[in-house]
Short mmCIF file of C-alpha atoms and ligand atoms in Angstrom, two decimals:
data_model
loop_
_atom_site.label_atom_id
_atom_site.label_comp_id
_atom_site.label_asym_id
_atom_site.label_seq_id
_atom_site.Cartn_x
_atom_site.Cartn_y
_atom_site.Cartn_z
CA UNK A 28 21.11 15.18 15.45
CA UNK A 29 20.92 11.80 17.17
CA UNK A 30 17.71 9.00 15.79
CA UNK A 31 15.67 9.76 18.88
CA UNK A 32 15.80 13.46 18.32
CA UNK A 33 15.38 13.23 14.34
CA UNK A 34 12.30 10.65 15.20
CA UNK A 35 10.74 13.25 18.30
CA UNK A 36 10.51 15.97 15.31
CA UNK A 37 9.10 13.99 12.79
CA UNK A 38 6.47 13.10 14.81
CA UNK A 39 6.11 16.63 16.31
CA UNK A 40 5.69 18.37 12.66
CA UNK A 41 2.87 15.82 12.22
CA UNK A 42 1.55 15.96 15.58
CA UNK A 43 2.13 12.49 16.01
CA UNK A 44 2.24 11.24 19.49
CA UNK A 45 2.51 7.83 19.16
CA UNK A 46 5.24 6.01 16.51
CA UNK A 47 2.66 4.67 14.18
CA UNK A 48 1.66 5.26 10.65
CA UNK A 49 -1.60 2.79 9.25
CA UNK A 50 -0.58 2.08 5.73
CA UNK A 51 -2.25 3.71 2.76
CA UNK A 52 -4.48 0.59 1.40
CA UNK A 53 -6.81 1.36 -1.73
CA UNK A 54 -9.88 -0.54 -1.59
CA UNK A 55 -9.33 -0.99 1.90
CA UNK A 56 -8.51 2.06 4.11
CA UNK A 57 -11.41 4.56 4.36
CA UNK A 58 -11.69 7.66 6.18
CA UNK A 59 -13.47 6.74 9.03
CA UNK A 60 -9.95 4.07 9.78
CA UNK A 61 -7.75 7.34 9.08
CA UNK A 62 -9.13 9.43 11.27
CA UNK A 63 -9.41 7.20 13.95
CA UNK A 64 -5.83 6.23 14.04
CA UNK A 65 -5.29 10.27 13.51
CA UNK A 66 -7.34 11.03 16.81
CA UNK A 67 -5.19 8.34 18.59
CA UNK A 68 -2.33 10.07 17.78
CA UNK A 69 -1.02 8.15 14.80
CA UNK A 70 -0.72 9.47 11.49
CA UNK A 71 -3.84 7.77 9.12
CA UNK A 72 -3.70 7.71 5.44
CA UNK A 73 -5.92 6.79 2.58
CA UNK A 74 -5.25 5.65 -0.65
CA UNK A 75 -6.60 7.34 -3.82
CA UNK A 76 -4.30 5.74 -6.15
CA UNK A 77 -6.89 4.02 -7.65
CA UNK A 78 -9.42 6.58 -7.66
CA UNK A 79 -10.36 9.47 -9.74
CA UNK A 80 -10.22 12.99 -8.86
CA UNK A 81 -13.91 13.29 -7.88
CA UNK A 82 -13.84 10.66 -5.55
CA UNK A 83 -10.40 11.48 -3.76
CA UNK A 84 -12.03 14.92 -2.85
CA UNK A 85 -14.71 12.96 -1.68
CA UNK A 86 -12.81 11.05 0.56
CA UNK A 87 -10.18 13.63 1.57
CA UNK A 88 -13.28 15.54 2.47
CA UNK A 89 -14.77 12.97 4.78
CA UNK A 90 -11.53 12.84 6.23
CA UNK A 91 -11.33 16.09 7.34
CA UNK A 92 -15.06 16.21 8.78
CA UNK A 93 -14.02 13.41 11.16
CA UNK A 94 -10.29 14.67 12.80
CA UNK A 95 -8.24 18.09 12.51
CA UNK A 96 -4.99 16.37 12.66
CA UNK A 97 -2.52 15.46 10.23
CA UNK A 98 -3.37 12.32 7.56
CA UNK A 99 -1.71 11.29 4.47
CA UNK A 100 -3.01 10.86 1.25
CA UNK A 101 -1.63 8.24 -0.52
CA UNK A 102 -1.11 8.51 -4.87
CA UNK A 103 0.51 5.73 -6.80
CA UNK A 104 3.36 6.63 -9.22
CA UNK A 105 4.24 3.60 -12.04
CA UNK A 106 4.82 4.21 -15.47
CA UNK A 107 2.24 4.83 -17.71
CA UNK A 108 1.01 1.19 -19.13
CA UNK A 109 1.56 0.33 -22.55
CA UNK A 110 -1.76 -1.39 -23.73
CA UNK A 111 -0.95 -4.35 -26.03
CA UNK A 112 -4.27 -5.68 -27.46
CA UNK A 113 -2.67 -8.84 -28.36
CA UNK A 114 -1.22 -9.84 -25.41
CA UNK A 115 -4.26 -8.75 -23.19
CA UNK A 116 -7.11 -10.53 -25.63
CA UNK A 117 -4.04 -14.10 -24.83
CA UNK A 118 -4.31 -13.32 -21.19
CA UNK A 119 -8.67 -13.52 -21.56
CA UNK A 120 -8.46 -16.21 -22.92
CA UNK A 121 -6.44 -18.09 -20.65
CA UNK A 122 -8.77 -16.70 -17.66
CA UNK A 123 -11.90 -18.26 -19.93
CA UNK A 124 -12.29 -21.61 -18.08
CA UNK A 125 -12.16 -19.62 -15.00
CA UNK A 126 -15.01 -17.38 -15.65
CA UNK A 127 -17.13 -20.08 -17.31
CA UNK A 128 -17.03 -21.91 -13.55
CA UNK A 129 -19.07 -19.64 -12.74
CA UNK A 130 -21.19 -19.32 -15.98
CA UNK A 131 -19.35 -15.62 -16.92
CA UNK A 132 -17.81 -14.86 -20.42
CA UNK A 133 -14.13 -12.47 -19.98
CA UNK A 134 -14.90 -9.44 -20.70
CA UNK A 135 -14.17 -8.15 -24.27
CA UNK A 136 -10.95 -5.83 -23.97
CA UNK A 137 -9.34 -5.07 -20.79
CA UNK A 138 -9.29 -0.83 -19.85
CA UNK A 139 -6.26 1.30 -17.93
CA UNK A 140 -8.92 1.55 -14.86
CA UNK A 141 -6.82 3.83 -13.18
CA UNK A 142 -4.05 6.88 -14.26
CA UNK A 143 -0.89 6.85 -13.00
CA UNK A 144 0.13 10.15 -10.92
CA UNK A 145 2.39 11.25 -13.52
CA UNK A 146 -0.65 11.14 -16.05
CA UNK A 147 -2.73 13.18 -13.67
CA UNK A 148 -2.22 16.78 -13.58
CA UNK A 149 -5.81 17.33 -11.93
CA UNK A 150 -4.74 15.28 -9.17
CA UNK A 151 -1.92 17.06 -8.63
CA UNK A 152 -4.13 20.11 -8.19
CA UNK A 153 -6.77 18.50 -5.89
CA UNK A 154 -3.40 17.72 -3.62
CA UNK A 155 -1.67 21.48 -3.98
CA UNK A 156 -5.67 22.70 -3.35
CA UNK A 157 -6.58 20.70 -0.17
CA UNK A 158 -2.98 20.36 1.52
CA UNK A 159 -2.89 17.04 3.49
CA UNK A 160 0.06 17.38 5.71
CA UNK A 161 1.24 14.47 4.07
CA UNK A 162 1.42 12.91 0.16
CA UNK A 163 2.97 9.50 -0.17
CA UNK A 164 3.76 8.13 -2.97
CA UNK A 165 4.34 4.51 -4.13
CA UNK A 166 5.44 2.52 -6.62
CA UNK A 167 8.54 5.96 -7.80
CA UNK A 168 8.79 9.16 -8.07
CA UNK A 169 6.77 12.21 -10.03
CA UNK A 170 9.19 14.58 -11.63
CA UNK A 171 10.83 17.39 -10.00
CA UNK A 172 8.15 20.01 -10.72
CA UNK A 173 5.57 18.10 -9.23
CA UNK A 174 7.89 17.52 -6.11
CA UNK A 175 8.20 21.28 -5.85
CA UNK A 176 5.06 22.09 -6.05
CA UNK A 177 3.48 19.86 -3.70
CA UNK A 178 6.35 20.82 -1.15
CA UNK A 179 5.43 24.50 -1.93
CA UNK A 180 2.15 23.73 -1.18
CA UNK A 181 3.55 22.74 2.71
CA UNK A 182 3.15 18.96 2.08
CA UNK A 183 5.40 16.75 3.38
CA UNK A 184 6.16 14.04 1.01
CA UNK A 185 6.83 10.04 2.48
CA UNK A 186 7.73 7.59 -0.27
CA UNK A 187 8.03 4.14 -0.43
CA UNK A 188 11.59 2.37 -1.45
CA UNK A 189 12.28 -1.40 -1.49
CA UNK A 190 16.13 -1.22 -1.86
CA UNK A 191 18.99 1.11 -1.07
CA UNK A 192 18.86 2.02 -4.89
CA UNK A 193 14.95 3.18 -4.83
CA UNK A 194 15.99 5.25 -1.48
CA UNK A 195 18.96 7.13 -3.10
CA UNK A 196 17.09 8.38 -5.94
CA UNK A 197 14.15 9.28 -3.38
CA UNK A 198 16.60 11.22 -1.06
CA UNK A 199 18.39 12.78 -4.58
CA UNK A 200 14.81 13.68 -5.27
CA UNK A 201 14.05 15.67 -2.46
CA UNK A 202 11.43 13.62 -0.19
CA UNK A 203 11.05 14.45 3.42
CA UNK A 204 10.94 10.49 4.61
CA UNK A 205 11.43 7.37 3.18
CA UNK A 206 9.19 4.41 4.01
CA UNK A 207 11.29 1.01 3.76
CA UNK A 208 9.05 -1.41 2.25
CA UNK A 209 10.15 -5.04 2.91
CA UNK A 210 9.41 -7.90 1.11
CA UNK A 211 7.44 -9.23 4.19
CA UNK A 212 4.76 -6.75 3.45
CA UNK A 213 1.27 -6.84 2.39
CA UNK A 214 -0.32 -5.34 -1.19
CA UNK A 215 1.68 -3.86 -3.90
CA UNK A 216 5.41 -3.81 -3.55
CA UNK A 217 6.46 -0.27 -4.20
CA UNK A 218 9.53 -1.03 -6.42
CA UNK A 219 10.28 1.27 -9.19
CA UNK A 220 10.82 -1.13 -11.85
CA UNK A 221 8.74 -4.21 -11.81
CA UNK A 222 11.23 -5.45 -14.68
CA UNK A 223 14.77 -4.67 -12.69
CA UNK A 224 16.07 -7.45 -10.53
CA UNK A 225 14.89 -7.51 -6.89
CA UNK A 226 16.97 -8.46 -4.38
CA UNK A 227 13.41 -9.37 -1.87
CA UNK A 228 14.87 -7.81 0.85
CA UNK A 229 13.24 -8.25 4.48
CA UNK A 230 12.02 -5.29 6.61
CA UNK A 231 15.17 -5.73 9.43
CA UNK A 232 17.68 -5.75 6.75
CA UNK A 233 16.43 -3.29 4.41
CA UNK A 234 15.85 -0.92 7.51
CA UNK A 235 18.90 -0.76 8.31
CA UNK A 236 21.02 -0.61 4.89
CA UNK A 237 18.25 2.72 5.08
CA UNK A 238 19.19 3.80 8.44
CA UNK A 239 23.04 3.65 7.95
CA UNK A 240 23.36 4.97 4.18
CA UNK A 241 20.76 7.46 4.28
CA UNK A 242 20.02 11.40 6.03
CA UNK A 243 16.21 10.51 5.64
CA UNK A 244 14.13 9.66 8.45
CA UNK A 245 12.90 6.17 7.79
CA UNK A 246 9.30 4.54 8.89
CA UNK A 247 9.60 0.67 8.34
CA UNK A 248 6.84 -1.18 7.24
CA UNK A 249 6.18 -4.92 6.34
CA UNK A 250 5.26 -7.89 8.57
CA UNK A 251 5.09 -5.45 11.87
CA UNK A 252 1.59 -6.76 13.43
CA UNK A 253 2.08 -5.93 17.14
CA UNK A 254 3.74 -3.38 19.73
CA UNK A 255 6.77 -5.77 19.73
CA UNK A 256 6.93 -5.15 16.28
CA UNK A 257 6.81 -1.37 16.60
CA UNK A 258 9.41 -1.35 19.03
CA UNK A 259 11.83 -3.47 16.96
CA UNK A 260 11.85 -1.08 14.15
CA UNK A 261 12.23 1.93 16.61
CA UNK A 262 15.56 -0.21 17.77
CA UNK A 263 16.60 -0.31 14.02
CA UNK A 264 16.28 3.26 13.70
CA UNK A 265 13.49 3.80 12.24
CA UNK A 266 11.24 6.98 12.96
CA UNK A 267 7.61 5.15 13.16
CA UNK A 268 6.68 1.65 12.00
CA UNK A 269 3.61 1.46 9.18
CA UNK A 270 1.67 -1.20 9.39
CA UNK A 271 -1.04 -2.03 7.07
CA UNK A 272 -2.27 -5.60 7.60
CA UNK A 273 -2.78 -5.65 11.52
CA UNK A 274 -5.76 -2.64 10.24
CA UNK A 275 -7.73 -4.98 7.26
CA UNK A 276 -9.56 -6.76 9.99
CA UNK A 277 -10.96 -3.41 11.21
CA UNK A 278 -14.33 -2.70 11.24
CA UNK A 279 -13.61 0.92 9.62
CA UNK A 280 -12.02 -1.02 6.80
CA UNK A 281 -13.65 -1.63 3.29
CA UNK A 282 -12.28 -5.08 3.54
CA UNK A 283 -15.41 -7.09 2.39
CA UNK A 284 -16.87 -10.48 4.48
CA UNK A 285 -14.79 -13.44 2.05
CA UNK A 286 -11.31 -11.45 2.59
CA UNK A 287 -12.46 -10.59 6.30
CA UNK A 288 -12.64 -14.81 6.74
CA UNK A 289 -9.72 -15.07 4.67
CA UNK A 290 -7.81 -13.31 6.78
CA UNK A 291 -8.46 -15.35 10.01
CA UNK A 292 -8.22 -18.44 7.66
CA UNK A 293 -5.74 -20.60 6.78
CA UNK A 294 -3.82 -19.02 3.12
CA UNK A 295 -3.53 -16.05 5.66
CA UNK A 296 -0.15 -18.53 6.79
CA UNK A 297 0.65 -18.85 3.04
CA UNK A 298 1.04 -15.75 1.70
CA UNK A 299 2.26 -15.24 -1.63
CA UNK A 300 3.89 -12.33 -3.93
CA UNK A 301 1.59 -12.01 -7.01
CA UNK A 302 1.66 -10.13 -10.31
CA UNK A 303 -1.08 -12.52 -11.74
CA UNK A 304 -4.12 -10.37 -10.32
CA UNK A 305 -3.11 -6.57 -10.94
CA UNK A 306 0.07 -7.06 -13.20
CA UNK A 307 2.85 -5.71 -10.39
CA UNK A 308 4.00 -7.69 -7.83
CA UNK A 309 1.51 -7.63 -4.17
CA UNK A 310 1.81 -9.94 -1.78
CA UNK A 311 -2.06 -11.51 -0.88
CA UNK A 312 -3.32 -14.23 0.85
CA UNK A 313 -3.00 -17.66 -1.06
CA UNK A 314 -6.53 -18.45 -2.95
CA UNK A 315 -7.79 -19.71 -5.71
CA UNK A 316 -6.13 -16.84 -7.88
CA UNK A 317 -2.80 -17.02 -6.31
CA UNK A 318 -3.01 -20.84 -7.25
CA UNK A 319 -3.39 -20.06 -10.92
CA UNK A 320 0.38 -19.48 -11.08
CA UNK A 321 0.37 -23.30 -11.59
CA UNK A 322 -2.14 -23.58 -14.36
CA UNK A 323 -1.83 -20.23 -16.31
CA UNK A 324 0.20 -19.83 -19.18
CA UNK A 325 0.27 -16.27 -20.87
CA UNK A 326 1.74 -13.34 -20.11
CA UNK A 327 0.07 -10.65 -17.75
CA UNK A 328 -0.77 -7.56 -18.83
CA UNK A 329 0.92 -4.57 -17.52
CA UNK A 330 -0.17 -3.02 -14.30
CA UNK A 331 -3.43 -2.08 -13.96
CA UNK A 332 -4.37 -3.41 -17.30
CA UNK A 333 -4.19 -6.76 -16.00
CA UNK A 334 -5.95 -5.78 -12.56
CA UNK A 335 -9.32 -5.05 -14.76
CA UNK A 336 -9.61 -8.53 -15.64
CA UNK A 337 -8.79 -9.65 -12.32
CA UNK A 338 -11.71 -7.27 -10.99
CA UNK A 339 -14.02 -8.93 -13.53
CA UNK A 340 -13.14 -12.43 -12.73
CA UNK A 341 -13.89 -11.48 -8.71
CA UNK A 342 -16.87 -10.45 -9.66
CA UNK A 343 -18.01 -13.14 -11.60
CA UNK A 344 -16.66 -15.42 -8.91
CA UNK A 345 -18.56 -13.64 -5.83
CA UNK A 346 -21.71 -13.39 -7.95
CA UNK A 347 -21.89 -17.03 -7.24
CA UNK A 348 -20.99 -17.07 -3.91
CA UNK A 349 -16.84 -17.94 -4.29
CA UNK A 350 -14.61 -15.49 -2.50
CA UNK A 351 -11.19 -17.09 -3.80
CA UNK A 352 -10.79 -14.45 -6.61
CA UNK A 353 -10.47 -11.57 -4.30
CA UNK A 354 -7.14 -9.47 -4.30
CA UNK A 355 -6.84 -10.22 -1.11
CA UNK A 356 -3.65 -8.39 -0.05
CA UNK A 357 -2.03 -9.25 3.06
CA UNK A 358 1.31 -9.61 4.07
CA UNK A 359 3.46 -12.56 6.43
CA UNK A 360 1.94 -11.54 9.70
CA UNK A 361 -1.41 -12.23 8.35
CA UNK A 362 -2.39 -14.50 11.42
CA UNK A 363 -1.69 -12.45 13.88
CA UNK A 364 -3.94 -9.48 12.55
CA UNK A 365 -6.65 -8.97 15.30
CA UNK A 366 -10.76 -7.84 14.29
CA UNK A 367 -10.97 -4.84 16.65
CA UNK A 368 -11.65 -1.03 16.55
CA UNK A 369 -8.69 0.96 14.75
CA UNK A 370 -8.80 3.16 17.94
CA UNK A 371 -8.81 0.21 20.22
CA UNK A 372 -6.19 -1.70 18.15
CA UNK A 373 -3.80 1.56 18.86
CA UNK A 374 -3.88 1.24 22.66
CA UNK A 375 -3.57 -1.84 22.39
CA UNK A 376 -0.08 -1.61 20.33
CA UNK A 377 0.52 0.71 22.37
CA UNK A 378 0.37 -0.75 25.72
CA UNK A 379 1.64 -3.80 23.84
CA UNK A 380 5.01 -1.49 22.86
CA UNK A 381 5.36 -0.10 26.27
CA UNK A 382 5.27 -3.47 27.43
CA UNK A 383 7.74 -4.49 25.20
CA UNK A 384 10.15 -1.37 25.91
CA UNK A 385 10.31 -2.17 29.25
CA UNK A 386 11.38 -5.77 29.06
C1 FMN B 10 -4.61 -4.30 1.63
C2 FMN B 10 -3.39 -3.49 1.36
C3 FMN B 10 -3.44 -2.46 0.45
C4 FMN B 10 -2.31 -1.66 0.24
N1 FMN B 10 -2.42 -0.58 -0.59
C5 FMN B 10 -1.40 0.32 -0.64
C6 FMN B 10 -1.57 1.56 -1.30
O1 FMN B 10 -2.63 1.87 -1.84
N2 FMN B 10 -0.51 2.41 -1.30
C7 FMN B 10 0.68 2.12 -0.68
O2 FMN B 10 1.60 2.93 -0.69
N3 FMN B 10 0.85 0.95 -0.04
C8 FMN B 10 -0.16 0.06 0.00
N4 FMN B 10 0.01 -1.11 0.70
C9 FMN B 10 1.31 -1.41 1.31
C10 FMN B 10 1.46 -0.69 2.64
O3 FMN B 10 1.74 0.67 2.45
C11 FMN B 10 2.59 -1.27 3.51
O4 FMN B 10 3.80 -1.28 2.78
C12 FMN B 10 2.32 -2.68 3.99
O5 FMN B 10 1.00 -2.80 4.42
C13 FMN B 10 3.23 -3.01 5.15
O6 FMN B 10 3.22 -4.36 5.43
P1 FMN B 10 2.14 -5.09 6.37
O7 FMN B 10 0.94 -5.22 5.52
O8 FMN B 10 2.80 -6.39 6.66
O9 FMN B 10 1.92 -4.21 7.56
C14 FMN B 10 -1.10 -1.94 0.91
C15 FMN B 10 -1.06 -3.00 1.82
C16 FMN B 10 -2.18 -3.77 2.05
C17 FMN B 10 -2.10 -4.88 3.05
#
């Protein structure tokens, strides 16, 4: 089967019409951006990685009250952290002068705020009980049980890889697509080991190492901001392009007022790859946060240990009117994100690819 035919039945088993999946962003994607990239004809997702069961329903729920067609629901899989009280009461400490700016105190002890998949068997039972017609899943792989069972359940399952390695053990484990994550992208890089070497590869190049060495359809994702864009991974072979950035600036987003200014500001041309504010590496706009690479010496915490003082240190910070704490996620095509309606931003790629396809 030839890449147009293998990407015409992806997109027909979701009901996709249009080559374009908006990117899974906790905090920021909500269900009223899913569905309306859904009823354009994309594929929508939402993130519950860093949500609880309760609240996923909630939102899966919502989801389906506003479009009957396909959406993915996006879970995040690292390894369960390893709290070290020590190391996390070194990393408060350092972040002390930084909360006393804005006349705050760290908080005691830092919390896991969120489980990991793999820790979260009830999870795993909201998915098998409500069926999205698509899990992804980010940052590795459950085990093989849970695989089965959520492909029993009819799901197709999407997940991300950053290198040829990641995508080999994803395609060994039995995923139905594999979403190349390049280094130009926005948020959380989805690499299995934050400890292993990484090779930072782009979205072009990593694409197509996918493309050639793997039977997987492939969606590539990172830095892809306009039709142009879309169209450029569809030349590379890829099924869809997933774009997450060119959505923050919609109004159906969660993004709040300081990282909606942000991102029309100028860090949004500096963007930087983090593991200071959640404790894996994201790339975010540069701020004040991203600048305390400079200052800060202790080590972080592990993922999402770390992120709770992060959270607590935004707080403090936008209590008093300073948005520079924000994880504000974004990735190197930051400036050309545009503040429009998701469903008016899909035309527009749209017409934009078209455009673009017949040059
Ligand atoms: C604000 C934000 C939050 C993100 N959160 C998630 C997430 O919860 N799960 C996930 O798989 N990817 C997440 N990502 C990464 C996206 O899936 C995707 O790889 C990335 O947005 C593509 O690059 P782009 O931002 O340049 O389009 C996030 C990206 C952004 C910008």
């Amino acid at each position: 089967m030839g890449r147009a035919s293998g990407r015409a039945e992806m997109l027909d088993r979701l009901g996709m019409t249009l080559p374009i999946v908006q990117a899974p962003m906790a905090g920021v994607s909500t269900p009223a951006l899913a569905a309306a990239v859904s009823n354009a004809g994309g594929l929508g997702s939402i993130g519950v990685g860093a949500s609880d069961v309760a609240s996923a329903r909630k939102m899966i729920e919502e989801l389906r009250g506003q479009t009957d067609r396909a959406f993915n629901v996006n879970v995040f899989v690292h390894e369960t952290p390893k709290p070290d009280p020590r190391r996390e009461a070194a990393w408060l400490d350092a972040l002390r002068p930084q909360f006393a700016e804005f006349g705050a105190t760290p908080p005691s002890g830092l919390r896991t705020i969120y489980k990991s998949f793999v820790d979260d068997r009830d999870m795993l039972a909201l998915l098998i009980e409500v069926k999205p017609a698509v899990v992804s899943l980010h940052f590795g792989l459950p085990s093989k049980d849970v695989i089965a069972a959520l492909k029993q359940a009819g799901i197709i399952l999407f997940a991300t890889a950053t290198s040829l390695d990641d995508a080999r053990k994803t395609e060994a484990a039995g995923i139905d697509v594999i979403v190349a994550q390049g280094i130009e992208a926005g948020g959380h890089r989805g690499v299995f080991d934050p400890e292993a070497h990484d090779d930072y590869l782009g979205t072009v190049a990593l694409t197509r190492l996918l493309v050639r060495n793997c039977k997987l359809p492939v969606i590539a994702a990172g830095g892809i901001m306009d039709g142009a864009g879309i169209a450029a991974a569809l030349d590379l072979g890829a099924v869809s392009a997933q774009l997450g950035t060119a959505f923050i600036a919609c109004p159906e987003s969660s993004a709040d007022d300081g990282y909606r200014r942000a991102l029309m500001g100028a860090g949004a041309y500096h963007t930087q790859l983090t593991s200071l504010i959640s404790g894996r590496p994201a790339r975010a706009i540069a701020n004040r946060f991203t600048a305390l690479k400079d200052t800060l010496d202790a080590a972080v915490p592990s993922y999402p240990i770390a992120y709770d003082a992060g959270k607590a240190l935004n707080a403090a910070a936008k209590a008093k009117g300073e948005d520079g704490f924000g994880a504000q996620w974004a990735g190197q095509g930051a400036p050309l994100a545009r503040a429009m309606p998701a469903a008016e931003l899909v035309t527009t790629l749209m017409r934009e690819f078209e455009a673009a396809r017949r040059n």
